[in-house]
XYZ file of C-alpha atoms in Angstrom:
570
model
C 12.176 7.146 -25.750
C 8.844 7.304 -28.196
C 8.587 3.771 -27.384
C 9.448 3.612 -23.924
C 6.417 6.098 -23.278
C 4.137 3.767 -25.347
C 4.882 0.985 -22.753
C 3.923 3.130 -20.353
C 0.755 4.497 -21.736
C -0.490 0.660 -22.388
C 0.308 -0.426 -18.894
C -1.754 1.683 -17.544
C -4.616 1.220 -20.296
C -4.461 -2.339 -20.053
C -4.678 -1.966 -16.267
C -7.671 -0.004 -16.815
C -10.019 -2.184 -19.143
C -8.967 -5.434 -16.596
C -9.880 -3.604 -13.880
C -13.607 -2.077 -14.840
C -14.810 -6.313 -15.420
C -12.679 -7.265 -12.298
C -15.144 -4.819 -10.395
C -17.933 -5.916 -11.874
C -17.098 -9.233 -10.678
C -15.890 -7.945 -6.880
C -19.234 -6.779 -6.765
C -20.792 -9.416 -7.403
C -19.040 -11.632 -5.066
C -20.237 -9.821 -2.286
C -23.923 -8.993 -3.171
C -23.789 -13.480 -3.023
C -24.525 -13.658 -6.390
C -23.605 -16.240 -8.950
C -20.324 -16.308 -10.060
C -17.491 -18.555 -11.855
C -15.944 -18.951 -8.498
C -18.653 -20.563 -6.929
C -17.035 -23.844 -6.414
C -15.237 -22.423 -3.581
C -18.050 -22.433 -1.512
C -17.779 -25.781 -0.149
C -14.366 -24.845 1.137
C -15.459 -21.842 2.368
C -18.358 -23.864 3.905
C -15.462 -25.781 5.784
C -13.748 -22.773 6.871
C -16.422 -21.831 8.819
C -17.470 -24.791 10.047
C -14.196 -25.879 11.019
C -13.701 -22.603 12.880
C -17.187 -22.510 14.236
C -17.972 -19.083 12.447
C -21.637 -18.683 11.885
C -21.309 -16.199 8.395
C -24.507 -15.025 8.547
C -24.210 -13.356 11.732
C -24.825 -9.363 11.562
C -22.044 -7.037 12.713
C -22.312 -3.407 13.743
C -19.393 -1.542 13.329
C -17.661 -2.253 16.889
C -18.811 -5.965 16.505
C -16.528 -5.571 12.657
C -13.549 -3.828 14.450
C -13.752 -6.404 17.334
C -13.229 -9.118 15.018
C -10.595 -7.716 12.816
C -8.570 -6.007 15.371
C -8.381 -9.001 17.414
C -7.346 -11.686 14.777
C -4.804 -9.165 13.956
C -3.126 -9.090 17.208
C -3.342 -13.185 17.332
C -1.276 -12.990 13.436
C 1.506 -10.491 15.505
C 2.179 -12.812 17.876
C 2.423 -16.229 15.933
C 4.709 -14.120 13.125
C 7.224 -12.806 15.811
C 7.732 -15.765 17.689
C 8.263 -17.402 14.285
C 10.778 -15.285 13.281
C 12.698 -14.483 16.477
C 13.403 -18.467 16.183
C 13.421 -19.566 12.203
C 17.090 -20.610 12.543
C 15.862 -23.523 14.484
C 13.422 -24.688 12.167
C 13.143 -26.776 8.859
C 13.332 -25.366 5.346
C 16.333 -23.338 5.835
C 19.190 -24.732 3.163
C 20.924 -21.706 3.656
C 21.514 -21.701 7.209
C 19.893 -18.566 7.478
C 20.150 -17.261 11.263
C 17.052 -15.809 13.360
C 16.147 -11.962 13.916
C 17.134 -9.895 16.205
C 13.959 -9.176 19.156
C 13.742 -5.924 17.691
C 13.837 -6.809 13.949
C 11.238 -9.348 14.608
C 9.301 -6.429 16.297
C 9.206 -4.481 12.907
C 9.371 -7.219 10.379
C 5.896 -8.627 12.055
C 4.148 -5.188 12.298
C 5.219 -4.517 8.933
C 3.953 -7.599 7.486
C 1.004 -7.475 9.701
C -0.478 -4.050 7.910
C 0.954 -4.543 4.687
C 3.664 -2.115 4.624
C 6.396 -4.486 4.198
C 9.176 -2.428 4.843
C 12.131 -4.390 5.027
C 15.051 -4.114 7.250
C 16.624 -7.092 6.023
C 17.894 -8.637 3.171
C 15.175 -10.673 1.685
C 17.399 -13.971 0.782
C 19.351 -13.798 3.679
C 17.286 -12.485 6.441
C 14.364 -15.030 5.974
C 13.749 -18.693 5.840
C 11.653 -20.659 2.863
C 9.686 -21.417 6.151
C 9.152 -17.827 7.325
C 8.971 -16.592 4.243
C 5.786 -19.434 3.077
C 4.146 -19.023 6.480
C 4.954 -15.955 7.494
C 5.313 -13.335 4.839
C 3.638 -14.832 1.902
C 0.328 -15.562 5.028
C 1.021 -12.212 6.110
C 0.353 -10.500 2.778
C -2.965 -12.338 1.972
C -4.641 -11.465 5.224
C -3.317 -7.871 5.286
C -5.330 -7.499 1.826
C -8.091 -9.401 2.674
C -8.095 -7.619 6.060
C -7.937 -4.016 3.615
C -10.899 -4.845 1.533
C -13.089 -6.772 4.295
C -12.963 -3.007 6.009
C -14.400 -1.730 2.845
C -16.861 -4.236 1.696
C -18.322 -3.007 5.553
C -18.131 0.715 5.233
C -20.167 -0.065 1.385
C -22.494 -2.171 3.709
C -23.285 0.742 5.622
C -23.675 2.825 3.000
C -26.111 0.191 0.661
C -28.990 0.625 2.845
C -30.795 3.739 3.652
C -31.017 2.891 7.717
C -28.563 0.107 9.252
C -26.704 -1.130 12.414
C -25.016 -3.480 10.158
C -21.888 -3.775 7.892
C -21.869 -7.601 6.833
C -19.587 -9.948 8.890
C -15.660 -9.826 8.833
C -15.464 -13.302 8.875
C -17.403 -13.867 5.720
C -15.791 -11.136 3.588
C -12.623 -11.642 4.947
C -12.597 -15.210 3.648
C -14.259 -14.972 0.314
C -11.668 -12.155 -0.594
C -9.071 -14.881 -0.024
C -10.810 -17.443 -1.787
C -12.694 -15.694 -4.756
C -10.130 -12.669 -5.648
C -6.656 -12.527 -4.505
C -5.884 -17.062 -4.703
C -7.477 -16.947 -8.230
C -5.516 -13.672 -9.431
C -2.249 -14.865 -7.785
C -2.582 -18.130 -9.274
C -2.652 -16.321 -12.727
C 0.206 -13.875 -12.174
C 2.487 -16.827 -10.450
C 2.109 -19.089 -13.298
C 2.936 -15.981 -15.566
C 6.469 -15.272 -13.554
C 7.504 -19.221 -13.397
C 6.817 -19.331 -17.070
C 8.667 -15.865 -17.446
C 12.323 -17.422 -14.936
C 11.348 -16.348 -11.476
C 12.331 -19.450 -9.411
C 9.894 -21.562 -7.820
C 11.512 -24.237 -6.643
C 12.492 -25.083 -2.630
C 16.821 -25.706 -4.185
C 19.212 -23.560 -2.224
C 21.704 -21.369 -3.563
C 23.069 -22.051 -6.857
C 26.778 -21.408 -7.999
C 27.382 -19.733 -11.592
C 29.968 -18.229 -12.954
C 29.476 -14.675 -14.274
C 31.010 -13.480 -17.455
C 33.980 -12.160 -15.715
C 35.029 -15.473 -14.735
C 33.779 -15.071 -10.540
C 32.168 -17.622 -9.145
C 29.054 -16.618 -7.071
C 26.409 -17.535 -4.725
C 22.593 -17.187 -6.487
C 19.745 -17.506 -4.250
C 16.698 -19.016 -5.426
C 13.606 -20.803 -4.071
C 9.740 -20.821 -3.988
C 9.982 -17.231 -5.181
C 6.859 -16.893 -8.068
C 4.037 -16.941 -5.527
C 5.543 -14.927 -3.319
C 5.826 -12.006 -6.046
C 2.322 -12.994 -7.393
C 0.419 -11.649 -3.675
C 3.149 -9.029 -3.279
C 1.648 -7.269 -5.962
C -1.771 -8.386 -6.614
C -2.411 -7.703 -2.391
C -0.055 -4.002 -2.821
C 2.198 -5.280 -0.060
C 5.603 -5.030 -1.836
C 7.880 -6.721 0.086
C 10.948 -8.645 -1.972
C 11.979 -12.245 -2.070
C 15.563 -10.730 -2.843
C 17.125 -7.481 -1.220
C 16.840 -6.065 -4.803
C 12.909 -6.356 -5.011
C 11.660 -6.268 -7.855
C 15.224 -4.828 -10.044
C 16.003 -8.484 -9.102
C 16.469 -10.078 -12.650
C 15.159 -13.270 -10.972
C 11.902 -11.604 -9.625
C 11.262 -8.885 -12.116
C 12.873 -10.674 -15.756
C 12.175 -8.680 -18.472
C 9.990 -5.956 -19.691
C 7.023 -7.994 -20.004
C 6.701 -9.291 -16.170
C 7.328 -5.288 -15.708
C 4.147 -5.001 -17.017
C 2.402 -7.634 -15.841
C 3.848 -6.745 -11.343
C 2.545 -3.172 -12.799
C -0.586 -3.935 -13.595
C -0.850 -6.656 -10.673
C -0.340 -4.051 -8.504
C -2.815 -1.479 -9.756
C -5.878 -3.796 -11.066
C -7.554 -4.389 -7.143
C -7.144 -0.878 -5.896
C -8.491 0.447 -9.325
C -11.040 -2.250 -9.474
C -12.574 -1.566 -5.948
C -13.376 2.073 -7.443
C -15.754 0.046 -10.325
C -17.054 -2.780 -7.303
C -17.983 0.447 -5.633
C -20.135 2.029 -8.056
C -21.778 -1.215 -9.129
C -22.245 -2.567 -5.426
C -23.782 1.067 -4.540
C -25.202 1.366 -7.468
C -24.121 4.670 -8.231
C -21.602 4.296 -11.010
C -21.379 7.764 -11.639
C -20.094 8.523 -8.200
C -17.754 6.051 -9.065
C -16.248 7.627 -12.180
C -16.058 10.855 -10.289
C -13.298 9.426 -7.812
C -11.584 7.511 -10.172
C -11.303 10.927 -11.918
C -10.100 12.849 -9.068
C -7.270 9.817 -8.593
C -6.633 9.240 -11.685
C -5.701 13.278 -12.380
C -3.910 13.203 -9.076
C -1.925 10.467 -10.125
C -0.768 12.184 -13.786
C -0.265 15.468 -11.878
C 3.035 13.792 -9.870
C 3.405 10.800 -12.682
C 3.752 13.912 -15.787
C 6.884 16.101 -13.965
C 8.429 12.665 -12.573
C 8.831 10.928 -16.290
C 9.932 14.344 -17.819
C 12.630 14.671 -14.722
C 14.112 10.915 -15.315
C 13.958 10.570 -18.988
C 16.350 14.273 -19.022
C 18.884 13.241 -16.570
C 20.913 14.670 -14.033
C 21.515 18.426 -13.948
C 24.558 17.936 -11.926
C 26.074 15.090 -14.524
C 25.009 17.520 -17.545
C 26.965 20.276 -15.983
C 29.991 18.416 -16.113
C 29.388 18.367 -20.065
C 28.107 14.596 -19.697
C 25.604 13.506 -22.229
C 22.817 11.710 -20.883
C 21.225 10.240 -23.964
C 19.224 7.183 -22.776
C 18.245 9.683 -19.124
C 19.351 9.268 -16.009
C 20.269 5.791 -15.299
C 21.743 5.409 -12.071
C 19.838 3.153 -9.722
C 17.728 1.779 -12.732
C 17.753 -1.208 -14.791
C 18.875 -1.361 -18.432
C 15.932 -3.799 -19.527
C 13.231 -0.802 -18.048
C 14.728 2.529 -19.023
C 14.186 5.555 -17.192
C 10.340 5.920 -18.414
C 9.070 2.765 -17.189
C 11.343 3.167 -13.598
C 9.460 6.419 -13.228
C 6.262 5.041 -13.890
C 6.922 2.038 -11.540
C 8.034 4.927 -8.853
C 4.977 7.045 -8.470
C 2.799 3.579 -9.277
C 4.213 2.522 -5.817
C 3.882 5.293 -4.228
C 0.743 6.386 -4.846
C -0.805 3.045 -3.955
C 0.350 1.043 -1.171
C 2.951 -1.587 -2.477
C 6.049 -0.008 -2.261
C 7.992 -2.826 -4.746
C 10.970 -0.548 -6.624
C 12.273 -1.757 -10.059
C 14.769 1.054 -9.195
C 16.324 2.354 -6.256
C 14.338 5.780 -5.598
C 17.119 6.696 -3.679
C 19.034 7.473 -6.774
C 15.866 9.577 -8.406
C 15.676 12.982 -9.292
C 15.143 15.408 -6.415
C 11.884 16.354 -7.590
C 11.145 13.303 -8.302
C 11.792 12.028 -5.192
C 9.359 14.624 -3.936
C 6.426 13.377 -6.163
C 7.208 10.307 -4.487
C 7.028 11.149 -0.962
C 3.467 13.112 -2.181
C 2.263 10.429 -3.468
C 2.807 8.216 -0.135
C 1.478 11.605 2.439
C -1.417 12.119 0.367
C -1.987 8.040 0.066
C -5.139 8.233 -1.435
C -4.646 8.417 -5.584
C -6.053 4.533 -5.814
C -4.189 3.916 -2.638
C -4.068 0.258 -1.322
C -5.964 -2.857 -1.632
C -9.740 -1.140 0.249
C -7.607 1.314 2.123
C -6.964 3.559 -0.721
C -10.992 4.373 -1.106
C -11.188 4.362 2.769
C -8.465 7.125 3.389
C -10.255 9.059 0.434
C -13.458 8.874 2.288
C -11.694 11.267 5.017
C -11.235 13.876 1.949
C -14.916 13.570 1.198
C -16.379 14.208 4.360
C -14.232 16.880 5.053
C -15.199 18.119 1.727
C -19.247 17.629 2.488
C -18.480 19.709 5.656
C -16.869 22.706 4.080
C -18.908 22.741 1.134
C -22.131 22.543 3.378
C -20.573 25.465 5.603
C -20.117 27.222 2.314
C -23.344 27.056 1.127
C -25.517 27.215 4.822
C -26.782 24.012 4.369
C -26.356 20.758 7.233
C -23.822 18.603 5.349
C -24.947 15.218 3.996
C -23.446 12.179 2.811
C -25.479 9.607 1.169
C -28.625 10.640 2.610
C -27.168 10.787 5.784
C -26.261 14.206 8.056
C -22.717 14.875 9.037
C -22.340 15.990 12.482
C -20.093 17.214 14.587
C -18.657 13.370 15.307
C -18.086 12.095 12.194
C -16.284 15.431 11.455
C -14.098 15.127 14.279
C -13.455 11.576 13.659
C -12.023 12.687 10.070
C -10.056 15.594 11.437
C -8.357 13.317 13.959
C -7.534 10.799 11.298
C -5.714 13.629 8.759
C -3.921 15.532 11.948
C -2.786 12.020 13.699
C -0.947 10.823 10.194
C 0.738 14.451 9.758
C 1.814 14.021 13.636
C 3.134 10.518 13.280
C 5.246 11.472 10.279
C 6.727 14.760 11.281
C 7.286 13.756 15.195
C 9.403 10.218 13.788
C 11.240 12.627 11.714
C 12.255 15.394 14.092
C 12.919 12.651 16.638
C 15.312 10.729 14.411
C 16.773 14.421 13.079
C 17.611 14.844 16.715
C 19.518 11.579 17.060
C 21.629 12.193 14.443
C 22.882 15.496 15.481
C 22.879 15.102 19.227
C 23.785 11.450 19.569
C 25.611 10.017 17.128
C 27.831 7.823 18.146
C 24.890 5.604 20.592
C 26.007 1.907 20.562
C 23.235 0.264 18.507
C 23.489 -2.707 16.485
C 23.995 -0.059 13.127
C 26.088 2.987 14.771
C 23.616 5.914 13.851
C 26.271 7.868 13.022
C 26.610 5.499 10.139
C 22.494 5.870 9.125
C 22.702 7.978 6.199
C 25.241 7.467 3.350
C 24.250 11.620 2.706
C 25.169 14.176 4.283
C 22.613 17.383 4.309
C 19.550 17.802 2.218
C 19.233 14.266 0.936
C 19.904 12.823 3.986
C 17.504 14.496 5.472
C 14.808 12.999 2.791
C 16.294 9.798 3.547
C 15.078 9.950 7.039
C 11.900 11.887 6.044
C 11.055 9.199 3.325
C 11.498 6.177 6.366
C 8.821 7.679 8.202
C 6.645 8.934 5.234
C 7.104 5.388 3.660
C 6.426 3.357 7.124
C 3.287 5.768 7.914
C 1.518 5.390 4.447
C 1.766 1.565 4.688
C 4.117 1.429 1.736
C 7.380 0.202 2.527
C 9.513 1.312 -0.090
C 12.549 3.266 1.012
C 15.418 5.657 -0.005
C 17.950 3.085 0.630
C 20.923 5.420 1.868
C 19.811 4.997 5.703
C 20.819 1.932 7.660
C 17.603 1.111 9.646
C 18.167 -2.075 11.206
C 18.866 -0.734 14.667
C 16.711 -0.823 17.587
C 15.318 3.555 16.338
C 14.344 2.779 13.663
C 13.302 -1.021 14.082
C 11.009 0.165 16.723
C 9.827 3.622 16.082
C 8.659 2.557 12.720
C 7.093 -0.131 14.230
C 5.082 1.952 16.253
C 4.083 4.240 13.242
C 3.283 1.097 11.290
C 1.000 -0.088 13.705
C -0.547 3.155 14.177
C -0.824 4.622 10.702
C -2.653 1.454 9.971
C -5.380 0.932 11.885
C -6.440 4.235 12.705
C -7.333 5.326 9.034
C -9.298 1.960 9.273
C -11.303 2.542 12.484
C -11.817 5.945 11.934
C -13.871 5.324 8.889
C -15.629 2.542 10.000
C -16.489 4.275 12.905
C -17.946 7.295 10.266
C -19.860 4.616 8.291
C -20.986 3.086 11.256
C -22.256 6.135 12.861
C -23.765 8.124 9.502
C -25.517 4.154 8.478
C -27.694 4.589 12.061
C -29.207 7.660 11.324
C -32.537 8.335 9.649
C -32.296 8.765 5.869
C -32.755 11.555 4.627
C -34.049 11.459 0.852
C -32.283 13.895 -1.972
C -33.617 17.398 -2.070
C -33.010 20.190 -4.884
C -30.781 21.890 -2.096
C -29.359 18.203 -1.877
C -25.159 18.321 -2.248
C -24.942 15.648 -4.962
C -21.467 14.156 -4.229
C -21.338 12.227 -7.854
C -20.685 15.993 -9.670
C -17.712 17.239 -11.683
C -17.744 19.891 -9.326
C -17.872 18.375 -5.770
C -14.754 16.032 -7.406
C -13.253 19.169 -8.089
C -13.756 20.528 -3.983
C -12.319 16.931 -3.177
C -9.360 17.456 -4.722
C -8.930 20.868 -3.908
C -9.391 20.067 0.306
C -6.785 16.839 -0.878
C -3.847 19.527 -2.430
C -4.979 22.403 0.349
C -4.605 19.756 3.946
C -1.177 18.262 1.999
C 0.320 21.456 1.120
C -0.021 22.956 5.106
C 0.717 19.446 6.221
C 4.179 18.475 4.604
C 6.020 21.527 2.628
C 7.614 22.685 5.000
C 9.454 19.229 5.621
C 9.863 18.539 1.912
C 11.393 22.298 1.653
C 13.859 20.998 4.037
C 14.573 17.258 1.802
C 13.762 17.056 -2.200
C 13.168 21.104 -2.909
C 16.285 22.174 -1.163
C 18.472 19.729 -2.774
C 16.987 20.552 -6.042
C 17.738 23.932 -6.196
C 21.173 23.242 -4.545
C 22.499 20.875 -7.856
């Protein structure tokens, strides 16, 4: 167990000292200035001129939103119609048929905004087509698309007075081309090297050690796992995800899809301080997230590596922890670490089924995914934090009779409302789903949908209700992992999570842009000795305190209902 908490501790160190140099770098990259990736420029140069983008051209922040909003809508379409109809195209050796309308729906959404929930079976419900030039295209853009939006709202912020935040097309493409290709390429040649397939063969017959002869699927799988991590999308080549021996092999690619996962939304913290130029701002947040993080990482190793209550009360000894749902080759130390890793950021990859976790621990999970802003996603993590600090600058200011600022920069009644609609419209999307589907499943249970929903939860009760409450938590924090008792490919849940995915998305996006965009405008106002300085101990401190106080009145009443009951129920 001593050791098993060593591998743990060095992940995330290791993750750590990459990271502060990889932000150094980020930042770089978008001040324009030298770098070792500069011979992507005439590519990039290409890019633009092929797709008559003039880079230079300034964006305000409805100009930015214009352009990202709309090239998402144009990725929708081209990813549904390509999936409602993969059967009938090439690079399918496995006969694989087409999705449902309503599976196509979701997958595409989910894709789309980097959630990646997945109500199929990843070697059987996709194509080596849809899964090259759909999924894997899908999960670059939805990170680029993350970051471009906050490489903007640090535009705004740079100068004192500004209508502009950069242009999306620009940042959008050299996030492609200068961070996640070159990282991917690192991490997929690490995997191949390591047995994850990469190869376009179709399924391969072995013969287990029992003597059965069985089906293996295989294919271009290493890249595909390289930008589900790097880009915290998540989504599986196999139904297993990553406790798939062929995309997860061994302890070591554990550690190298943990700390692909982590390094960008850790990094952008760094870029931030160095692009700002206000490092110690920086550390602050990374402090706030990175105590958050150990305050539901702590409890959830110390639940997993004691086991079961209910096995230990049947006189069971539980030596190695508790081990259902996890892998032998990661141990219950490493699973928990991978859970709350996951969670906390937007990837939602599993090297264990969280469905099988503690009770408690599956309630540190679903915290980490409501309050979805301890590191958080690739650029969306910092962005959703941003909420917390201007609410925080507007109490604090009300606490001490002073006009709150930001950044030299008054906060007014707008950007305050903006925020406040944000936080309440993600509590709302998340407890509505959930009471909806509650009422389903007691009213109507027996509705003739492609999965019966009387057949959507293996659980009866408390757990079952957490299965449903994680689906919605999970889809409305972008993550994508699930508690894998609930049969969601139906036309509920295919479509109301769809609607939550699109939602929960772009709303904590456009909200604050449309803050940055709004506070960049004004007239700066230079610091004061009655200044709030927002890069102390002590306004961290407020920040996390408004992060625990909005959470706690937001969601513990439903988790009372899922993880806590059940807890004190074993």
């Amino acid at each position: 167990m001593n050791t098993e908490l060593t591998g743990v501790i060095v992940t995330f160190l290791l993750t750590v000292l990459l990271a502060f140099p990889l932000g150094r770098y980020i930042a770089k990259v978008f001040r324009g200035d030298r770098t070792v990736t500069d011979f992507m420029h005439p590519i990039e140069r290409f890019i633009f001129r092929f797709s008559g983008i003039d880079p230079a051209k300034k964006m305000n922040w409805k100009d930015f939103l214009k352009a990202m909003l709309t090239i998402n809508m144009l990725w929708f379409v081209y990813a549904f119609f390509l999936l409602l109809f993969q059967d009938k195209l090439p690079l399918n050796p496995d006969g694989n048929p087409g999705q449902t309308p309503d599976l196509a729906f979701n997958t595409a959404i989910s894709f789309l905004v980097n959630c990646d929930l997945q109500h199929y079976s990843g070697e059987s419900g996709l194509t080596y087509l849809t899964q090259l030039f759909v999924i894997n295209f899908l999960m670059f853009v939805s990170a680029a698309t993350g970051i471009a939006a906050l490489v903007g709202v640090l535009n705004g912020l740079k100068e004192k007075t500004t209508n502009n935040l950069g242009n999306f097309w620009s940042i959008f493409t050299k996030t492609i081309t200068r961070i996640l290709l070159p990282l991917c390429l690192i991490v997929g040649v690490i995997l191949a090297f390591n047995g994850t397939p990469a190869s376009f063969d179709g399924k391969d017959t072995i013969t287990t050690l029992q003597g059965d002869s069985v089906q293996v699927s295989r294919g271009p799988a290493a890249g595909m796992i390289a930008i589900k991590h790097i880009g915290t999308n998540g989504g599986g080549w196999f139904g297993a995800n990553s406790a798939h021996p062929l995309e997860n092999p061994n302890y070591f690619t554990n550690m190298v899809e943990l700390i692909a996962q982590m390094i960008i939304p850790i990094a952008m913290i760094f870029a931030l301080g160095f692009y700002l130029n206000r490092k110690k701002f920086a550390y602050v947040i990374f402090g706030v997230m990175t105590v958050g993080m150990l305050c539901l990482l702590i409890p959830t190793i110390h639940w997993e590596v004691n086991g079961s209550p209910a096995i230990a009360h049947l006189g069971v000894a539980q030596p190695t922890g508790a081990m259902e749902g996890k892998e032998v080759r990661f141990g219950p130390a490493a699973s928990g670490y991978w859970s709350i890793v996951t969670t906390i950021i937007s990837t939602g990859s599993v090297n264990s089924m969280h469905d099988s976790s503690m009770p408690l621990s599956g309630m540190m999970e679903l915290l980490g995914m409501m309050i979805n802003a301890f590191y958080g996603g690739c650029g969306v993590g910092i962005l959703n934090y941003l909420i917390y600090i201007i609410i925080a600058v507007f109490i604090a200011g009300l606490m001490v009779g002073r006009t709150p600022e930001f950044m030299g920069h008054k906060v007014e009644a707008r950007e305050v409302k903006i925020a406040a609609i944000v936080t309440l419209f993600s509590a709302f999307l998340l407890k509505a789903g959930v009471a909806l589907a509650a009422y389903f499943v007691a009213h109507h249970p027996e509705m003739d949908w492609a999965v019966k929903p009387g057949n959507w939860l293996n659980n009866p009760g408390y757990h079952g209700f957490s299965e449903m409450l994680y689906e919605f938590t999970s889809s409305n924090a972008n993550n994508g992992s699930g508690f894998e008792g609930l049969g969601d490919n139906n036309i509920f849940w295919n479509v109301s999570t769809g609607i939550v995915l699109i939602l929960s998305r772009f709303i904590p996006i456009i909200g604050p842009v449309a803050i940055i965009g709004l506070l960049a405008n004004k007239k700066f106002i230079p610091e004061s000795p009655g200044t709030l300085r927002t890069d102390s101990v002590t306004f961290g401190m407020m920040t996390f305190a408004v992060i625990i106080i909005i959470n706690a009145l937001s969601f513990f009443p439903a988790l009372a209902l899922g993880p806590i009951a059940e807890y004190f129920s074993m």
